[in-house]
Every structure is written in structure tokens, then in C-alpha cells.
Coordinates of C-alpha atoms and ligand atoms in Angstrom, one line a residue:
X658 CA -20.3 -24.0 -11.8
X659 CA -16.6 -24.5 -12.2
X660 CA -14.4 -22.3 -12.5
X661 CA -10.5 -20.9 -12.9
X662 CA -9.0 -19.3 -10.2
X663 CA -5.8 -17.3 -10.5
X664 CA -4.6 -15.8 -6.8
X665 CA -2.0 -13.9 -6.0
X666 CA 0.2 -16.5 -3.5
X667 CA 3.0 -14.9 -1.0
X668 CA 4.5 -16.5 1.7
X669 CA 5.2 -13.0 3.9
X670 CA 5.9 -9.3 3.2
X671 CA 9.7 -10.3 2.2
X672 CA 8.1 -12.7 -0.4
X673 CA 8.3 -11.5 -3.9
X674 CA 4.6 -13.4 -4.6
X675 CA 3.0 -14.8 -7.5
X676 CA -0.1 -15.7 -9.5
X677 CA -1.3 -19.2 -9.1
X678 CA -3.8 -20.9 -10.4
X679 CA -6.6 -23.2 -9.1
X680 CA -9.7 -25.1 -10.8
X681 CA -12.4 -24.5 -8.6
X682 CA -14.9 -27.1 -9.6
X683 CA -18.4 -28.0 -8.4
X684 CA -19.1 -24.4 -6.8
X685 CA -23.0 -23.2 -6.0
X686 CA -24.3 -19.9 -7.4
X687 CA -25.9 -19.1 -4.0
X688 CA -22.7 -19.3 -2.1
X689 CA -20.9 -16.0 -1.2
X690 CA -17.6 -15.1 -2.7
X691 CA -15.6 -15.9 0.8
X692 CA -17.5 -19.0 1.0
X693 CA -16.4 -20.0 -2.5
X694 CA -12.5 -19.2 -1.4
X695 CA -13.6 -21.3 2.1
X696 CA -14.2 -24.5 -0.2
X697 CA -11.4 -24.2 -2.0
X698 CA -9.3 -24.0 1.1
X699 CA -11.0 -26.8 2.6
X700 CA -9.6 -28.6 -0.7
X701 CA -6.1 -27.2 -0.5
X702 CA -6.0 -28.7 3.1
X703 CA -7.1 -32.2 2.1
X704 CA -4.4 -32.3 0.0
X705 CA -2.0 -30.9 1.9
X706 CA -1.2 -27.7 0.7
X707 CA -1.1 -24.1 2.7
X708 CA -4.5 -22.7 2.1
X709 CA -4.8 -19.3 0.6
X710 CA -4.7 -16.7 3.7
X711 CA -7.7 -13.5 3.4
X712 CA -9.1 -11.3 5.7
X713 CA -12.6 -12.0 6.7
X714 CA -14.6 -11.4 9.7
X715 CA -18.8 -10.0 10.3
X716 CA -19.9 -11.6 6.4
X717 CA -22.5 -9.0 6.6
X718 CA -20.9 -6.1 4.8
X719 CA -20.3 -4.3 8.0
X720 CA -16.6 -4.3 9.9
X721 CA -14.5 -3.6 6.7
X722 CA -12.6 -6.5 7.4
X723 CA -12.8 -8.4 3.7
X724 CA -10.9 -7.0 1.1
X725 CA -10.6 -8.5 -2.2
X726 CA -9.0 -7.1 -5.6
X727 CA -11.5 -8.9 -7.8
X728 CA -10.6 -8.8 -11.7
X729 CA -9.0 -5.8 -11.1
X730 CA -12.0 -4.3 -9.2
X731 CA -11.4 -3.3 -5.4
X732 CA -14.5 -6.0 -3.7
X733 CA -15.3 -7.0 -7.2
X734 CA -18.2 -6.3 -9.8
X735 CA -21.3 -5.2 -7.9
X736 CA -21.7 -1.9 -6.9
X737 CA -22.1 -0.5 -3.1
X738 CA -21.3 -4.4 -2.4
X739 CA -18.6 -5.4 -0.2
X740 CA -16.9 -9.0 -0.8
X741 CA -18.7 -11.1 1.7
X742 CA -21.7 -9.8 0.0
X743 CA -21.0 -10.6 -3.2
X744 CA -22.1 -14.2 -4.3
X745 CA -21.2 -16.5 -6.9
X746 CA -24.2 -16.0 -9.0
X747 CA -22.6 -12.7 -10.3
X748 CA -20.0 -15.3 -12.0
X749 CA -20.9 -17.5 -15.0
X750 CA -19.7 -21.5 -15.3
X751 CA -16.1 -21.1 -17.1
X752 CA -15.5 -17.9 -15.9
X753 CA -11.5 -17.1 -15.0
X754 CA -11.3 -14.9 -11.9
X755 CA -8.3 -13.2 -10.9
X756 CA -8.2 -12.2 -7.0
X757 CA -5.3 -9.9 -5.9
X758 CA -4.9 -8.2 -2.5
X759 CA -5.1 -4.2 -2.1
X760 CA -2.0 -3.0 -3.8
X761 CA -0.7 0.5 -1.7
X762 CA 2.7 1.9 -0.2
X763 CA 0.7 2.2 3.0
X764 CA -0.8 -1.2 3.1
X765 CA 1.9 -4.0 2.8
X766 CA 1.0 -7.4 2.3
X767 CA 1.3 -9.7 5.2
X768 CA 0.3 -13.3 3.3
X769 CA -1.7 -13.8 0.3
X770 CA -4.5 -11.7 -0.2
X771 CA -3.9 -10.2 3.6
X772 CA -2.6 -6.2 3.8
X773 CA -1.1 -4.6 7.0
X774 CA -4.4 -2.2 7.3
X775 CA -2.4 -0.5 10.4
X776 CA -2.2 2.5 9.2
X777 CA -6.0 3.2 9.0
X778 CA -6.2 2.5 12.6
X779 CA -3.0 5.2 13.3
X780 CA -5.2 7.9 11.5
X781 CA -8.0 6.9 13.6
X782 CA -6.3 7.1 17.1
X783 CA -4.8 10.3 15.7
X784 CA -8.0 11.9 16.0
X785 CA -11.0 10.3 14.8
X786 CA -12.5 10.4 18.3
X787 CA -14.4 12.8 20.8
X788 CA -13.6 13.4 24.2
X789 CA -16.8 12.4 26.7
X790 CA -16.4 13.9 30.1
X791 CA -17.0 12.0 33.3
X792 CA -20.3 12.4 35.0
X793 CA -24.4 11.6 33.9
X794 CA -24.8 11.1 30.1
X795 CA -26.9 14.6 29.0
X796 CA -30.2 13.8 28.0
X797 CA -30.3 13.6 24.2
X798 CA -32.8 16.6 24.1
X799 CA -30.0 18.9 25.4
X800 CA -27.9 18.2 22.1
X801 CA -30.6 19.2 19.2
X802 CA -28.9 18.6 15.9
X803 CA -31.0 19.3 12.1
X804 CA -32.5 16.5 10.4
X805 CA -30.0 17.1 7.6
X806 CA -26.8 17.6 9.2
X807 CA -27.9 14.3 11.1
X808 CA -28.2 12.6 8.0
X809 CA -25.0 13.8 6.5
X810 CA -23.2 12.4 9.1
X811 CA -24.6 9.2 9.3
X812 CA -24.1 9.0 5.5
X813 CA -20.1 9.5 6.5
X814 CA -20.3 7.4 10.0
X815 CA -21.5 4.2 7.1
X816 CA -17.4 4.2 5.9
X817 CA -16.0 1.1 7.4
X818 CA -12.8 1.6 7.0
X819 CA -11.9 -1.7 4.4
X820 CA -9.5 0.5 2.5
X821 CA -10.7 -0.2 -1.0
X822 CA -10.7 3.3 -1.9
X823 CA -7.5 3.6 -1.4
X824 CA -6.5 0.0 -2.7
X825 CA -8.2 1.7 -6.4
X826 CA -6.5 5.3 -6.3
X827 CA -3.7 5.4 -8.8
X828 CA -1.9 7.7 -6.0
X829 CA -2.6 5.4 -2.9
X830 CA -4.6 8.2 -1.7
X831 CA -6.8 7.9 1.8
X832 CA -8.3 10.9 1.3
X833 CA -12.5 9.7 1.1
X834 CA -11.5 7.4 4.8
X835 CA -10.1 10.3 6.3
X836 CA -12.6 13.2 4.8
X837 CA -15.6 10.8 6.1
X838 CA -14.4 10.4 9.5
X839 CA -13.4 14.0 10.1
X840 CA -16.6 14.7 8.4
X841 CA -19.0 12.5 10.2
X842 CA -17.8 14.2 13.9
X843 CA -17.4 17.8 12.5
X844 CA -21.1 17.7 11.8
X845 CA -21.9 17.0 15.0
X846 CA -22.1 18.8 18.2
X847 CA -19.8 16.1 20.2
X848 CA -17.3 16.7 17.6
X849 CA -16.9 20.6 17.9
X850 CA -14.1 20.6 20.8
X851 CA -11.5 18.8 19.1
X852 CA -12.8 19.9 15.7
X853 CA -9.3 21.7 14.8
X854 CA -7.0 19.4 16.6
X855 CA -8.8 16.4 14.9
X856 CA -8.5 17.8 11.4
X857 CA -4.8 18.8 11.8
X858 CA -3.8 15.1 13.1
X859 CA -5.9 13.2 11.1
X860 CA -3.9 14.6 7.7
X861 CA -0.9 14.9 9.3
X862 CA -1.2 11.1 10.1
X863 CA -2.4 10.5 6.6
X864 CA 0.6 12.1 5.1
X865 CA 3.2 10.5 7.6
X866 CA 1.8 7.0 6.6
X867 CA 2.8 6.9 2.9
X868 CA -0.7 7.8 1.0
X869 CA -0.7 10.0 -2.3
X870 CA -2.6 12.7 -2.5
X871 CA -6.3 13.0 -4.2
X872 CA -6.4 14.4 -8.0
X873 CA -10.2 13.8 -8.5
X874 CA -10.1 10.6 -9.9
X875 CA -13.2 9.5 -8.2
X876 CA -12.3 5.5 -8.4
X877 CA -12.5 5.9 -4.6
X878 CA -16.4 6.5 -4.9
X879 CA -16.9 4.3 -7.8
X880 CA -15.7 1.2 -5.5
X881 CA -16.7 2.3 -2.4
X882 CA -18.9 -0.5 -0.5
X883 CA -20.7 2.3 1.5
X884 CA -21.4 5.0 -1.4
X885 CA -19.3 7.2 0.4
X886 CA -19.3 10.6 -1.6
X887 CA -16.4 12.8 -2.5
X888 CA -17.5 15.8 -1.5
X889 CA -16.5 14.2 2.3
X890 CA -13.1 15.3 0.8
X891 CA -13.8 18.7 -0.4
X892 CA -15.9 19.1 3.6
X893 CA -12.1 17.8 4.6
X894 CA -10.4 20.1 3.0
X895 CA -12.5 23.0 4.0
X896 CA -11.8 21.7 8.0
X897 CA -8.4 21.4 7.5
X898 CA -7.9 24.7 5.9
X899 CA -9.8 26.3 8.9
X900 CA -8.0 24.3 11.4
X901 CA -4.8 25.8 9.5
X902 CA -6.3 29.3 10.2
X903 CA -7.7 29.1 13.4
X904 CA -3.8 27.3 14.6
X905 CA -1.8 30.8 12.9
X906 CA -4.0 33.2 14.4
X907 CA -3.0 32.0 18.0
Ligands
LIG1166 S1 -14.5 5.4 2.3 FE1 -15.5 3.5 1.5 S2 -13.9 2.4 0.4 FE2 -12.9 3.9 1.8 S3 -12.5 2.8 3.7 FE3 -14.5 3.9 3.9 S4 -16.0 2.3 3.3 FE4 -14.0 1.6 2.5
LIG1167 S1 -16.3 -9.5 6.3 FE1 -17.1 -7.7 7.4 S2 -17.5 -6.3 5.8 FE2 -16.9 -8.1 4.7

């Protein structure tokens, strides 16, 4: 199929950027939508030109690494489907595509279609983490956790952190990547020690790196790649407003 290709070019974060456009000719329905973006590099560099920068890395939907803005849709048209999943075959032979990074205060663009995603990892080593004393691992018998807490954490451990909820907030806001992290270990017995402490850094963190707040949009769950729900942020809220609580009483 061919296709017209109009990316958003910028040299470096001081860059001001622009749309460019590319024809994108000859390109397979069963390739993937990074793999269609690897020919057309391959192209740009026979001829010369600086091929377009974008993050990639596992192509298996499951490091959070690729992040695409694809007609305006964070990781573009198919649902629960991150952009190394998607494929080509979801496009139709003429089609104009227009491929932006994530747009956000708290994620600036690098190059191209590549965002500083720092800030994710900040909240993270703020809290989003458990303590594991030294000595023999307990046996996993010793830690008996209900069938459906267990699966209401994994449901919030799936969030891998690729930012597109943020990237299709109208206020920037972090809240479903926070909420499912804090979520995921406050469910679990390994998370209770640092339950309070975790919720308290984690939004602190949040705030201190530039995201908006949540007014119950829901864009964040419409785009998420992992079906991440937003009741992770109303579980978040109820944590921190404990943690607030638990903190004034001491
Ligand atoms: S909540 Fe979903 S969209 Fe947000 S970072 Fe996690 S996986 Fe990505
Ligand atoms: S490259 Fe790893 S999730 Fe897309």
C-alpha cells in the first residue's frame, strides 16, 4: 500500500519542530507499525537524510517503551493495543497518517517522536517498591493472599508505564500510572509496610513533576494499552487520603 506520512520533525528539546511530510510507498499490510517507520528510515538513510528518531524496544507490547500519537490517538486506532502491536493492515492504500510524539509539561521532547519519560521513573523510585529483608525467601504458603485481591493486582501490575494516558489527558495528568502502581502493591501483603510512606511519595512526586490533575475524563482508560481501569485512581485516592490520616495522627 502507499501511503502519506506527516511526522512531527525536531532536531532537540530547544527546537521549535515541525510537521513533515513523507510518501511512504510500497509498504506490506502484515508489517507492524514500527516496522513500517523502520523502512522508511532505511530510505531516509539511503538518501542521506537524518532518519526520524522513536522510541522502540521489546515489539511485543510489553516494556512501555513505544509511544506514538497516531492521528491524534495516543498508540493509534486499535484498542488495548500498543504501537508495536499495531500493524499496517489497520491502514488502507492512500491513507494520510499523522504521527506526533506524547505532548505533556512533564514529558519534553528529546528528538522527533522521542519524550524525556524521566519523570515516570522519579515516581517510581519515590515509592513504587517494597522493601525485602535479608535472609531465606518465605515459602509462598506463609503469605496467603484471596484469589481476587490477587487478580486485582495483577490487573494493575499489567501498566507498563508508556505514558499514553497521560500523553491523552487534557490536564497532563499521571494519575491512572500512579493509582495502578500504588494499587497493585497496596493489595498485597509485601506492600503493607511502606503502604503510607509509598502513597504519600508517590503523589507528592507526581505533583512536583509538572502533571495536572484528574477531572474524570477517562481518555486515560480509553487509550490505555493495558485496559488499566480508573477506579486504580479512585483505590489511589482512598490510600492517599489514609496515608494523610494515619501521618496527622502521629
Ligand atoms: S496506565 Fe496504561 S496508558 Fe498509563 S502508563 Fe500504564 S499502561 Fe500506559
Ligand atoms: S516496544 Fe515494548 S511495548 Fe512497544
Amino acid at each position: 500500500m502507499d501511503l502519506k506520512l506527516h511526522v512531527w520533525r525536531q532536531k532537540n528539546g530547544q527546537d521549535q519542530g515541525k510537521m513533515v511530510s513523507y510518501d511512504a510507498k510500497d509498504i506490506s499490510p502484515d508489517m507492524s507499525f514500527l516496522e513500517m517507520l523502520d523502512v522508511l528510515n532505511e530510505r531516509l538513510i539511503a538518501k542521506n537524510e537524518d532518519p526520524i528518531a522513536f522510541d522502540h524496544d521489546c515489539r511485543e507490547g510489553i516494556c512501555g517503551a513505544c509511544s506514538l500519537m497516531i492521528n491524534g490517538v495516543a498508540h493509534g486506532p486499535d484498542k488495548g493495543t500498543t504501537t508495536c502491536q499495531l500493524h499496517m493492515r489497520r491502514f488502507k492504500n492512500g491513507d494520510s497518517i499523522f504521527i506526533e510524539p506524547w505532548r505533556a509539561r512533564a514529558f519534553p521532547v528529546l528528538k522527533d517522536l522521542i519524550v524525556d519519560r524521566g519523570s515516570f521513573d522519579r515516581i517510581q523510585q519515590a515509592g513504587g517498591f517494597v522493601s525485602v529483608g535479608a535472609g531465606g525467601a518465605p515459602d509462598a504458603n506463609c503469605l496467603p493472599i484471596p484469589k481476587e485481591k490477587c487478580d486485582q493486582a495483577f490487573d494493575s501490575a499489567a501498566c507498563i508505564g508508556c505514558g499514553a494516558c497521560v500523553a491523552s489527558c487534557k490536564n497532563g495528568s499521571a494519575m491512572l500510572f500512579v493509582s495502578a502502581k500504588i494499587s497493585h502493591l497496596a493489595l498485597l501483603p509485601q506492600g503493607e509496610p511502606e503502604r503510607e510512606r509509598r502513597a504519600l511519595m508517590m503523589v507528592q512526586q507526581m505533583d512536583q513533576e509538572g502533571f495536572g490533575n484528574c477531572t474524570n475524563q477517562y481518555e486515560c482508560e480509553a487509550v490505555c494499552p493495558k485496559e488499566i481501569k480508573v477506579t486504580n485512581i479512585a483505590h489511589m485516592n482512598r490510600e492517599f487520603m489514609r496515608a494523610s490520616l494515619f501521618h496527622a495522627e502521629k
